[in-house]
Amino acid sequence: MATMARSFLQAISKDEAVAPPLRVVQIEGLAVLKIIKHCKEFAPTLVTGQLLGLDVGSVLEVTNCFPFPVRDDDEEIEADGANYQLEMMRCLREVNVDNNTVGWYQSTVLGSYQTVELIETFMNYQENIKRCVCIIYDPSKADLGVLALKALKLSDSFMELYRGGNFTGEKLREKNFSWMDIFEEIPIKVSNSALVSAFMTELETDTPVSQGDYDRLHSSTTPFLENNMEFLIKCMDDLSMEQQKFQYYYRNLSRQQAQQQAWLQKRRTENMARKATGEEPLPEEDPSNPIFKPIPEPSRLESFLITNQVSNFCGQINGVAGQNFSRLYLTKALHEN
Amino acid sequence: MAAASEHTVLQFVAPSLTASPTTPVLTARIHPLVIFNVCDCFVRRPDSAERVIGTLLGSILPDGTVDIRNSYAVPHNESSDQVAVDIDYHHNMLASHLKVNPKEIIVGWYSTGAGVNGGSALIHDFYAREVTNPIHLTVDTGFTNGEGTIKAFVSSNLSLGDRQLAAQFQEIPVDLRMVEAERLGFDLLKSTAVDKLPNDLEGMELTMERLLTLINDVHKYVDSVVEGQTTPDNNIGRFIADAIASLPKLPPQVFDNLANDSLQDQLLLLYLSSITRTQLSLAEKLNTAAQML
């Protein structure tokens, strides 16, 4: 099965030089449950794991996954981790699980996943697998009865920019690139085998109200909102720090330009005088002069990411507050009856 | 042998008694992931295999309940009187799993099929060497009697003096922990394909609808009792009274104040987040404009 799948994959990659864009991530219920179990058991520690599956046209199928042990910075353990990964893949292949890496999953706290690390990991994966995806699960939201599962990829234009390695204002303007264009969210589909579906139908409890309903009607969302606000404030601080960096840069830049102008002016008058006396004019540029050394422009990546996070927190606050309205009106209606 | 014959009795040693004398009754608590895993392995079994087996991981709770949280398949070969289990594979996989979660230890093994057969005793023996008193879980993936039966067994030895005669599989109660599956939503797990994940508001709507139907049901029931169509049931009456009593009794004035206060809090938050968003888009426009100059 696995070899067949691989040859199928190879066939695809040979036949189509330009792969169709990734439209849907189809994930099996088994993988969803595994991700949730792993992320929840270790929360609030952030954990990661590998996704296994198949790449079929514009659909990326995630059929299984396995967790990574919690990482330490120790080098030895890192090598151990690589061994673990190989071993796990080998073992899973033996029981006919698709052993084709399609990406990784990770847990997050309140959706603050937009980090440089994630981008670096993604680029690493991207080198080996043409099409990969990152699935993000937020255990903190599960208590609100929300299934916070997201499939993300970096946009092609961002990857191009990242490979180029410069996030200067000029480049970004050229590409018409904004902070919203870093991540692309891919819609998730859930699929189950017929057998699983039969079992779940069989085992479904008869009660009309499920645990999810209880969670959703729970009226104390204050801690969640509080945490969100706290994160938002922190992000705003970071953002203003970044802004200050830019201001500092612009101030330096304009000062430098003024200096250059002054120097040029001086040189010109000097040249005029030299011309008058019949001497050779001096060159109008002097690379040895420190004022002509270009000041490096700070990267905009960080501020873009922070902006992304801020917008994410805003979205969450909006969502939860919106739900709270419904809850409040519900309680009100209950009371009036 | 002759001397011993006077004392020879068929002894029934319940292993649970030897393992933990205070808690003779074991319960197996199964998480939905295990069932998913078993089904997946069965679907992906080799062509020749009749059934799949695998190791169950989890922990034994202080009250004697065996909490089965995870599992992995183990390749094996079965002929009429021989069973070959890939022990290396089993150990490799166990080591890998322990790296991730050292708290999950072997608690038993599973197999697909309707019940216990000859080979099961042999495999069970193997697992009994790995862990004391393993649990044997059977998942009927064939739906032989029209339903997917999930059963758990412990084995107990029938011994004659010191000699073991046979192993007896004793069924123990199974407690399916479907709470996690409920959290996810059965709608998501039940069907073979779901096109999109439900978002926050849709979930809320669904929940409200369910609540409404529940209230309506109660309403109808009470009405029919009052009109004398249904014979009153004291238990149901008490449940309804409890449910109504769980609403805190507040004077309308106080409640209105409370509701309005929280409404205003929420509005403030909404306002704040909207203003932040506006700021962001404004900042972006300004940033790009600044670069133009």
XYZ file of C-alpha atoms in Angstrom:
630
model
C 0.000 0.000 0.000
C 2.725 2.407 1.042
C 4.909 1.616 -1.934
C 1.934 1.844 -4.198
C 1.111 5.219 -2.767
C 4.622 6.408 -3.293
C 4.767 5.304 -6.867
C 1.455 7.033 -7.323
C 2.966 10.158 -5.874
C 5.968 9.882 -8.093
C 3.703 9.463 -11.050
C 1.931 12.646 -10.105
C 5.077 14.635 -9.648
C 6.432 13.397 -12.964
C 3.305 14.021 -14.926
C 2.621 17.457 -13.658
C 5.487 19.815 -13.410
C 3.191 22.472 -12.044
C 1.189 20.980 -9.216
C -2.313 22.320 -8.734
C -2.621 24.639 -5.727
C -3.501 23.103 -2.423
C -7.177 23.684 -1.779
C -8.355 21.346 0.923
C -6.800 19.447 3.791
C -8.712 16.265 4.370
C -7.994 14.906 7.786
C -9.114 11.616 9.301
C -10.991 11.540 12.567
C -8.231 9.350 13.961
C -5.612 12.002 13.311
C -7.840 14.684 14.819
C -8.306 12.663 17.992
C -4.600 11.909 18.207
C -3.677 15.553 17.834
C -6.200 16.600 20.428
C -5.075 13.949 22.877
C -1.435 14.866 22.571
C -1.963 18.613 22.751
C -4.379 18.392 25.632
C -2.370 16.044 27.779
C 0.655 18.277 27.667
C -1.063 21.662 27.810
C 0.103 24.298 28.602
C 3.420 22.966 27.314
C 3.517 23.433 23.591
C 3.971 20.191 21.725
C 4.487 19.155 18.133
C 4.094 16.059 16.053
C 4.306 14.829 12.532
C 1.464 14.398 10.073
C 1.401 11.458 7.730
C -0.719 11.126 4.663
C -0.998 11.456 0.935
C -0.853 14.293 -1.492
C -3.575 13.807 -4.074
C -3.994 16.602 -6.546
C -5.348 19.669 -4.833
C -6.285 17.702 -1.716
C -3.805 16.871 0.999
C -4.969 13.839 2.925
C -3.827 13.507 6.505
C -4.459 9.930 7.533
C -2.314 9.549 10.617
C 0.124 11.334 12.844
C 2.518 10.710 15.667
C 3.703 12.925 18.485
C 7.233 14.138 19.069
C 8.662 13.886 22.545
C 8.989 17.208 24.335
C 12.200 18.680 23.066
C 15.195 19.804 25.029
C 17.990 21.965 23.801
C 20.515 19.255 24.429
C 22.292 18.214 21.237
C 22.370 14.582 22.131
C 18.657 14.516 22.679
C 18.128 16.225 19.362
C 19.918 13.406 17.577
C 17.828 11.044 19.599
C 14.738 12.840 18.336
C 15.737 12.250 14.740
C 16.232 8.580 15.480
C 12.877 8.448 17.143
C 11.247 9.942 14.095
C 12.834 7.425 11.735
C 12.011 4.550 14.018
C 8.405 5.610 14.330
C 8.026 5.994 10.585
C 9.533 2.575 10.012
C 7.246 0.982 12.564
C 4.157 2.627 11.179
C 5.046 1.554 7.682
C 5.142 -2.007 8.846
C 1.470 -1.839 9.776
C 0.621 -0.231 6.446
C 0.160 3.315 7.618
C 0.905 5.894 4.921
C 4.433 6.869 5.694
C 4.702 10.026 3.743
C 5.263 13.181 5.719
C 2.861 15.912 4.792
C 3.584 18.404 7.516
C 3.400 18.801 11.229
C 0.991 19.813 13.938
C 1.519 21.921 17.003
C -0.446 23.211 19.914
C -0.754 26.858 20.725
C -1.933 29.091 23.519
C -4.743 31.430 22.533
C -3.762 31.250 18.911
C -0.425 32.984 19.284
C 1.306 30.817 16.739
C 2.605 33.444 14.345
C 6.256 33.246 15.227
C 9.558 33.218 13.421
C 10.083 29.636 14.612
C 6.988 28.459 12.817
C 8.144 30.083 9.619
C 11.578 28.522 9.966
C 10.107 25.082 10.580
C 7.839 25.511 7.623
C 10.709 26.463 5.369
C 12.622 23.412 6.574
C 9.729 21.138 5.739
C 9.145 22.885 2.469
C 12.662 22.034 1.351
C 11.942 18.346 1.549
C 8.278 18.156 0.716
C 6.832 20.291 -1.976
C 3.496 20.528 -0.377
C 3.208 20.587 3.356
C 0.830 21.978 5.872
C 0.868 22.953 9.512
C -2.089 22.067 11.655
C -2.631 24.160 14.722
C -4.761 23.111 17.635
C -5.633 25.360 20.523
C -6.484 23.387 23.672
C -7.412 26.518 25.593
C -10.383 27.065 23.343
C -11.717 23.564 23.778
C -13.203 24.551 27.123
C -15.453 26.964 25.303
C -16.828 24.161 23.189
C -14.961 25.259 20.119
C -12.922 22.930 17.971
C -9.967 25.173 17.275
C -8.282 23.297 14.488
C -6.594 25.202 11.724
C -4.555 24.216 8.719
C -1.996 26.776 7.651
C 0.601 27.225 5.006
C 2.880 30.064 4.093
C 1.860 31.877 0.970
C 4.045 31.427 -2.083
C 4.850 35.103 -2.337
C 5.976 35.125 1.278
C 8.234 32.134 0.772
C 9.853 33.832 -2.164
C 10.476 36.919 -0.077
C 11.753 34.861 2.834
C 14.214 33.029 0.648
C 15.436 36.386 -0.610
C 15.901 37.217 3.047
C 15.144 40.919 2.922
C 12.040 42.479 4.253
C 12.729 46.048 3.333
C 9.955 48.453 2.670
C 10.926 48.755 -0.962
C 10.711 45.040 -1.680
C 7.402 44.723 0.101
C 5.951 47.628 -1.776
C 7.161 46.175 -5.041
C 5.286 42.961 -4.352
C 2.347 44.756 -2.832
C 2.733 42.528 0.186
C 0.945 43.122 3.455
C 0.899 41.353 6.785
C -2.264 39.556 5.853
C -0.468 37.709 3.070
C 1.980 35.727 5.213
C -0.236 32.844 6.187
C -2.858 31.126 4.141
C -5.533 29.193 5.904
C -6.681 26.077 4.135
C -10.165 24.703 4.717
C -10.249 21.417 6.617
C -12.426 18.468 5.741
C -12.866 15.561 8.087
C -13.241 12.072 6.748
C -13.704 8.732 8.433
C -13.552 5.185 7.226
C -16.880 3.433 6.876
C -15.938 1.160 9.765
C -15.284 4.032 12.141
C -18.475 5.681 11.017
C -20.432 2.523 11.794
C -18.889 2.255 15.236
C -19.540 5.859 16.088
C -23.154 5.614 15.018
C -23.427 2.550 17.207
C -21.761 4.122 20.208
C -23.359 7.517 20.107
C -25.103 8.203 23.355
C -28.797 8.881 23.280
C -28.789 12.021 25.369
C -29.887 15.013 23.354
C -27.325 17.250 25.046
C -23.643 16.561 24.556
C -20.578 17.666 26.461
C -19.867 20.178 23.739
C -23.212 21.807 24.408
C -22.480 22.136 28.100
C -19.136 23.697 27.325
C -20.645 26.107 24.895
C -23.308 27.300 27.306
C -20.849 27.843 30.105
C -21.119 31.479 30.974
C -17.741 32.188 32.536
C -15.570 33.246 29.661
C -13.948 35.993 31.674
C -10.618 34.218 32.197
C -10.350 33.531 28.512
C -11.056 37.121 27.627
C -8.706 38.349 30.323
C -5.878 36.248 28.987
C -6.632 37.430 25.520
C -6.516 41.044 26.598
C -3.252 40.483 28.408
C -1.694 38.972 25.319
C -3.110 41.762 23.224
C -1.534 44.376 25.450
C 1.805 42.597 25.357
C 1.651 42.439 21.605
C 0.803 46.100 21.395
C 3.884 46.862 23.481
C 6.001 44.770 21.163
C 4.491 46.462 18.182
C 5.258 49.903 19.504
C 8.831 48.759 20.166
C 9.079 47.732 16.558
C 7.619 51.030 15.488
C 10.227 52.851 17.522
C 12.909 50.885 15.742
C 11.566 52.122 12.467
C 11.292 55.671 13.655
C 14.852 55.500 14.819
C 15.860 54.144 11.455
C 14.021 56.864 9.559
C 15.459 59.549 11.781
C 18.945 58.202 11.170
C 18.248 57.942 7.485
C 17.082 61.499 7.153
C 19.996 62.737 9.226
C 22.360 60.857 6.973
C 20.713 62.240 3.888
C 21.039 65.756 5.275
C 24.699 65.126 5.954
C 25.212 63.803 2.457
C 23.510 66.831 0.987
C 25.654 69.171 3.046
C 28.793 67.331 2.024
C 27.780 67.413 -1.638
C 27.065 71.097 -1.421
C 30.480 71.709 0.051
C 32.169 69.608 -2.577
C 30.372 71.454 -5.361
C 31.361 74.865 -4.139
C 34.868 73.558 -3.785
C 34.758 72.229 -7.353
C 33.474 75.577 -8.582
C 36.395 77.251 -6.949
C 38.736 74.683 -8.467
C 37.251 75.210 -11.896
C 37.765 78.908 -11.559
C 41.441 78.336 -10.800
C 41.635 75.759 -13.641
C 42.199 72.682 -11.477
C 40.678 69.191 -11.987
C 37.345 68.882 -10.155
C 37.190 66.399 -7.265
C 34.803 63.422 -7.651
C 31.323 64.001 -6.298
C 31.337 60.754 -4.413
C 33.552 59.510 -1.674
C 32.991 55.926 -0.661
C 35.475 56.126 2.178
C 33.376 58.750 3.936
C 31.284 57.126 6.714
C 28.252 59.202 5.922
C 27.830 57.341 2.642
C 27.644 53.967 4.305
C 24.076 52.759 3.948
C 22.231 52.165 7.210
C 20.710 48.677 7.237
C 16.942 48.801 7.236
C 15.399 46.744 10.005
C 13.421 43.736 8.847
C 9.699 44.163 8.781
C 9.036 40.496 9.397
C 8.781 40.859 13.146
C 6.296 43.697 13.003
C 4.286 41.813 10.407
C 4.066 38.809 12.657
C 3.079 40.871 15.648
C 0.434 42.567 13.577
C -0.859 39.157 12.640
C -1.053 38.158 16.277
C -2.814 41.331 17.258
C -5.378 40.843 14.573
C -5.814 37.270 15.690
C -6.462 38.315 19.285
C -8.919 40.924 18.099
C -10.732 38.273 16.127
C -10.892 36.001 19.134
C -12.141 38.705 21.427
C -14.740 39.642 18.875
C -15.859 36.063 18.523
C -16.099 35.301 22.208
C -17.751 38.586 23.029
C -20.257 37.903 20.291
C -21.027 34.526 21.769
C -21.341 36.072 25.185
C -24.087 38.294 23.859
C -26.078 35.284 22.836
C -25.430 33.676 26.211
C -26.525 36.781 28.058
C -29.704 37.143 26.074
C -30.374 33.467 26.616
C -30.040 33.802 30.380
C -32.188 36.879 30.277
C -34.900 35.069 28.383
C -34.718 32.162 30.793
C -35.121 34.503 33.708
C -38.059 36.310 32.269
C -39.982 33.094 31.752
C 1.332 -37.028 42.830
C -0.350 -39.697 44.841
C 0.352 -37.869 48.074
C -0.870 -34.646 46.660
C -4.063 -36.127 45.278
C -5.938 -35.720 48.546
C -5.390 -32.012 48.416
C -5.948 -31.627 44.746
C -8.731 -29.261 44.042
C -9.567 -27.202 41.046
C -8.447 -23.820 42.141
C -9.899 -20.691 40.747
C -7.445 -17.889 41.265
C -8.826 -14.564 40.246
C -5.768 -12.610 39.174
C -7.290 -9.337 40.202
C -7.342 -10.649 43.729
C -3.674 -11.422 43.668
C -2.814 -8.135 42.021
C -4.796 -5.823 44.259
C -6.728 -7.604 46.943
C -8.914 -4.665 47.906
C -10.406 -4.068 44.472
C -11.649 -7.264 42.970
C -13.806 -5.621 40.321
C -11.961 -4.168 37.381
C -13.466 -1.782 34.925
C -11.962 -0.911 31.603
C -12.310 2.686 30.641
C -11.830 3.112 26.933
C -11.155 6.364 25.164
C -12.524 6.829 21.663
C -9.042 7.159 20.193
C -8.442 3.480 20.917
C -11.474 2.453 18.926
C -10.443 4.697 16.063
C -6.986 3.214 16.133
C -8.267 -0.347 16.112
C -10.581 0.375 13.215
C -7.825 2.069 11.257
C -5.468 -0.865 11.794
C -8.153 -3.284 10.735
C -8.802 -1.354 7.555
C -5.091 -1.341 6.813
C -4.445 -4.970 7.730
C -2.459 -7.186 5.346
C -4.516 -9.152 2.847
C -3.838 -12.488 4.489
C -4.680 -11.477 8.033
C -7.990 -12.443 9.553
C -7.652 -10.141 12.482
C -5.281 -7.560 13.865
C -3.868 -7.373 17.351
C -2.110 -4.609 19.174
C -0.929 -3.298 22.491
C -3.083 -1.147 24.721
C -1.456 1.676 26.638
C -2.794 3.557 29.577
C -2.680 3.516 33.320
C -4.304 1.800 36.237
C -6.179 4.234 38.416
C -6.077 3.909 42.207
C -9.638 2.588 42.297
C -8.732 -0.325 40.049
C -10.160 1.105 36.863
C -7.939 0.473 33.897
C -7.739 3.616 31.853
C -7.003 2.685 28.249
C -5.858 5.785 26.478
C -3.747 4.736 23.538
C -2.869 1.764 21.412
C -0.690 0.603 18.569
C -0.915 -2.350 16.242
C 1.565 -5.210 16.376
C 2.080 -7.391 13.299
C 1.470 -11.054 13.908
C 0.978 -14.355 12.112
C -1.565 -16.889 13.070
C -1.922 -20.450 11.916
C -4.095 -23.202 13.367
C -2.067 -23.831 16.495
C 0.724 -21.272 16.336
C 0.890 -17.588 16.890
C 3.926 -15.508 16.024
C 3.980 -12.012 17.419
C 6.608 -9.563 16.248
C 8.153 -8.975 19.652
C 10.906 -6.678 18.391
C 8.343 -4.459 16.790
C 6.327 -4.422 19.960
C 9.311 -3.366 22.038
C 10.479 -0.716 19.585
C 7.070 0.817 19.444
C 6.728 0.712 23.204
C 10.043 2.496 23.650
C 8.943 5.161 21.187
C 5.663 5.689 22.945
C 7.328 5.861 26.330
C 9.567 8.635 25.057
C 6.543 10.767 24.364
C 4.478 9.877 27.342
C 6.258 7.917 30.069
C 3.088 7.703 32.108
C 1.333 5.453 29.629
C 2.341 1.876 30.263
C 1.143 -1.403 28.819
C -2.186 -2.406 30.256
C -3.162 -5.145 27.868
C -3.840 -5.971 24.289
C -6.639 -5.810 21.776
C -7.795 -7.920 18.928
C -10.538 -7.593 16.388
C -13.168 -10.261 16.071
C -16.187 -11.385 17.962
C -14.585 -13.014 20.953
C -11.806 -15.083 22.370
C -10.310 -17.922 20.371
C -7.507 -20.429 20.773
C -4.728 -18.121 19.727
C -5.872 -15.516 22.189
C -4.689 -17.543 25.152
C -1.186 -17.713 23.712
C -1.021 -14.017 22.998
C -2.454 -13.323 26.404
C 0.316 -15.393 27.958
C 2.859 -13.272 26.158
C 1.314 -10.064 27.469
C 1.041 -11.509 30.944
C 4.826 -11.692 30.937
C 5.016 -7.999 30.073
C 2.585 -6.792 32.671
C 0.689 -8.380 35.500
C -2.886 -9.085 34.742
C -3.310 -7.653 31.261
C -6.667 -6.741 29.811
C -7.871 -8.253 26.594
C -10.107 -6.034 24.542
C -12.084 -7.358 21.626
C -13.617 -5.104 19.059
C -16.029 -6.786 16.705
C -15.135 -5.114 13.453
C -17.115 -7.679 11.502
C -20.403 -6.678 13.146
C -21.124 -10.407 13.426
C -24.328 -10.098 15.396
C -25.399 -6.866 13.814
C -23.670 -4.569 16.241
C -20.151 -3.516 16.968
C -19.554 -5.176 20.285
C -16.665 -4.032 22.411
C -15.760 -6.345 25.240
C -12.976 -6.469 27.770
C -11.661 -9.565 29.492
C -9.209 -10.522 32.145
C -7.831 -13.985 32.238
C -7.780 -16.181 35.262
C -5.960 -19.449 35.571
C -7.609 -22.703 36.355
C -4.918 -24.647 38.044
C -4.691 -28.075 39.430
C -2.317 -27.815 42.331
C 0.715 -26.261 40.816
C -0.156 -27.241 37.304
C -2.019 -24.907 35.060
C -4.862 -26.510 33.261
C -6.429 -23.725 31.352
C -6.976 -20.046 31.242
C -10.389 -18.642 31.577
C -11.349 -15.322 30.126
C -13.642 -13.375 32.346
C -15.575 -10.485 30.992
C -15.290 -7.197 32.840
C -17.435 -4.101 32.505
C -16.474 -1.580 29.843
C -16.873 2.122 30.347
C -16.680 4.033 27.092
C -15.425 7.544 27.653
C -17.264 9.318 24.941
C -16.941 12.760 26.506
C -13.993 13.651 24.307
C -15.796 12.484 21.225
C -18.770 14.556 22.275
C -16.542 17.566 22.622
C -15.512 17.123 19.048
C -19.035 16.481 17.996
C -20.406 13.185 16.834
C -21.516 14.776 13.613
C -17.867 15.128 12.774
C -16.939 11.568 13.629
C -20.048 9.764 12.484
C -20.140 10.530 8.823
C -17.542 9.466 6.306
C -16.981 12.965 5.018
C -17.579 16.376 6.551
C -16.955 19.291 4.272
C -16.136 21.901 6.811
C -15.547 22.329 10.480
C -18.329 24.013 12.386
C -17.351 27.474 13.507
C -18.149 29.134 16.835
C -21.457 30.676 15.948
C -22.862 27.663 14.154
C -22.041 25.533 17.160
C -23.744 28.041 19.407
C -26.812 28.023 17.221
C -27.004 24.254 17.300
C -26.647 24.213 21.061
C -29.382 26.780 21.464
C -31.681 24.827 19.239
C -31.102 21.733 21.323
C -31.767 23.637 24.511
C -34.962 25.004 23.060
C -36.236 21.573 22.069
C -35.408 20.328 25.547
C -37.347 23.147 27.148
C -40.230 22.538 24.789
C -40.227 18.853 25.659
C -40.364 19.620 29.352
C -43.094 22.148 28.720
C -45.191 19.648 26.823
C -44.687 17.023 29.466
C -45.746 19.337 32.281
C -48.790 20.461 30.312
C -49.904 16.931 29.619
C -49.480 16.010 33.283
C -51.500 19.023 34.380
C -54.235 18.135 31.931
C -54.234 14.603 33.232
C -53.190 12.895 30.009
C -49.991 11.480 31.425
C -49.651 9.863 34.791
C -47.346 11.995 36.919
C -43.941 10.578 37.736
C -42.446 11.913 40.923
C -38.866 11.343 39.778
C -39.297 13.354 36.623
C -41.076 16.033 38.617
C -38.127 16.265 40.966
C -35.677 16.533 38.097
C -37.654 19.373 36.596
C -37.901 21.118 39.952
C -34.137 20.754 40.402
C -33.479 22.174 36.977
C -35.666 25.182 37.643
C -34.192 25.672 41.094
C -30.715 25.767 39.620
C -31.493 29.157 38.151
C -30.403 31.636 40.786
C -33.321 33.551 42.156
C -32.611 37.213 41.780
C -34.954 40.175 41.931
C -35.592 41.435 38.374
C -33.938 44.735 39.141
C -30.714 43.101 40.286
C -30.679 40.727 37.390
C -31.207 43.511 34.890
C -28.330 45.415 36.400
C -26.128 42.368 36.217
C -27.029 41.598 32.642
C -26.596 45.191 31.556
C -23.235 45.435 33.268
C -21.876 42.410 31.502
C -23.398 43.567 28.260
C -21.534 46.797 28.589
C -18.334 44.981 29.428
C -18.675 42.904 26.308
C -19.466 45.940 24.218
C -16.382 47.642 25.554
C -14.263 44.695 24.556
C -15.827 44.595 21.127
C -15.225 48.276 20.703
C -11.643 47.963 21.838
C -10.845 45.141 19.487
C -12.519 46.889 16.565
C -10.591 50.034 17.235
C -7.363 48.049 17.361
C -8.164 46.510 14.033
C -8.889 49.872 12.520
C -5.611 51.148 13.886
C -3.805 48.250 12.308
C -5.168 48.835 8.852
C -4.581 52.544 9.212
C -1.013 51.942 10.330
C -0.397 49.762 7.354
C -1.656 52.376 4.934
C 0.505 54.999 6.629
C 3.542 52.740 6.611
C 3.343 52.087 2.916
C 2.630 55.753 2.292
C 5.694 56.721 4.292
C 7.808 54.494 2.121
C 6.498 56.146 -1.002
C 7.991 59.448 -0.023
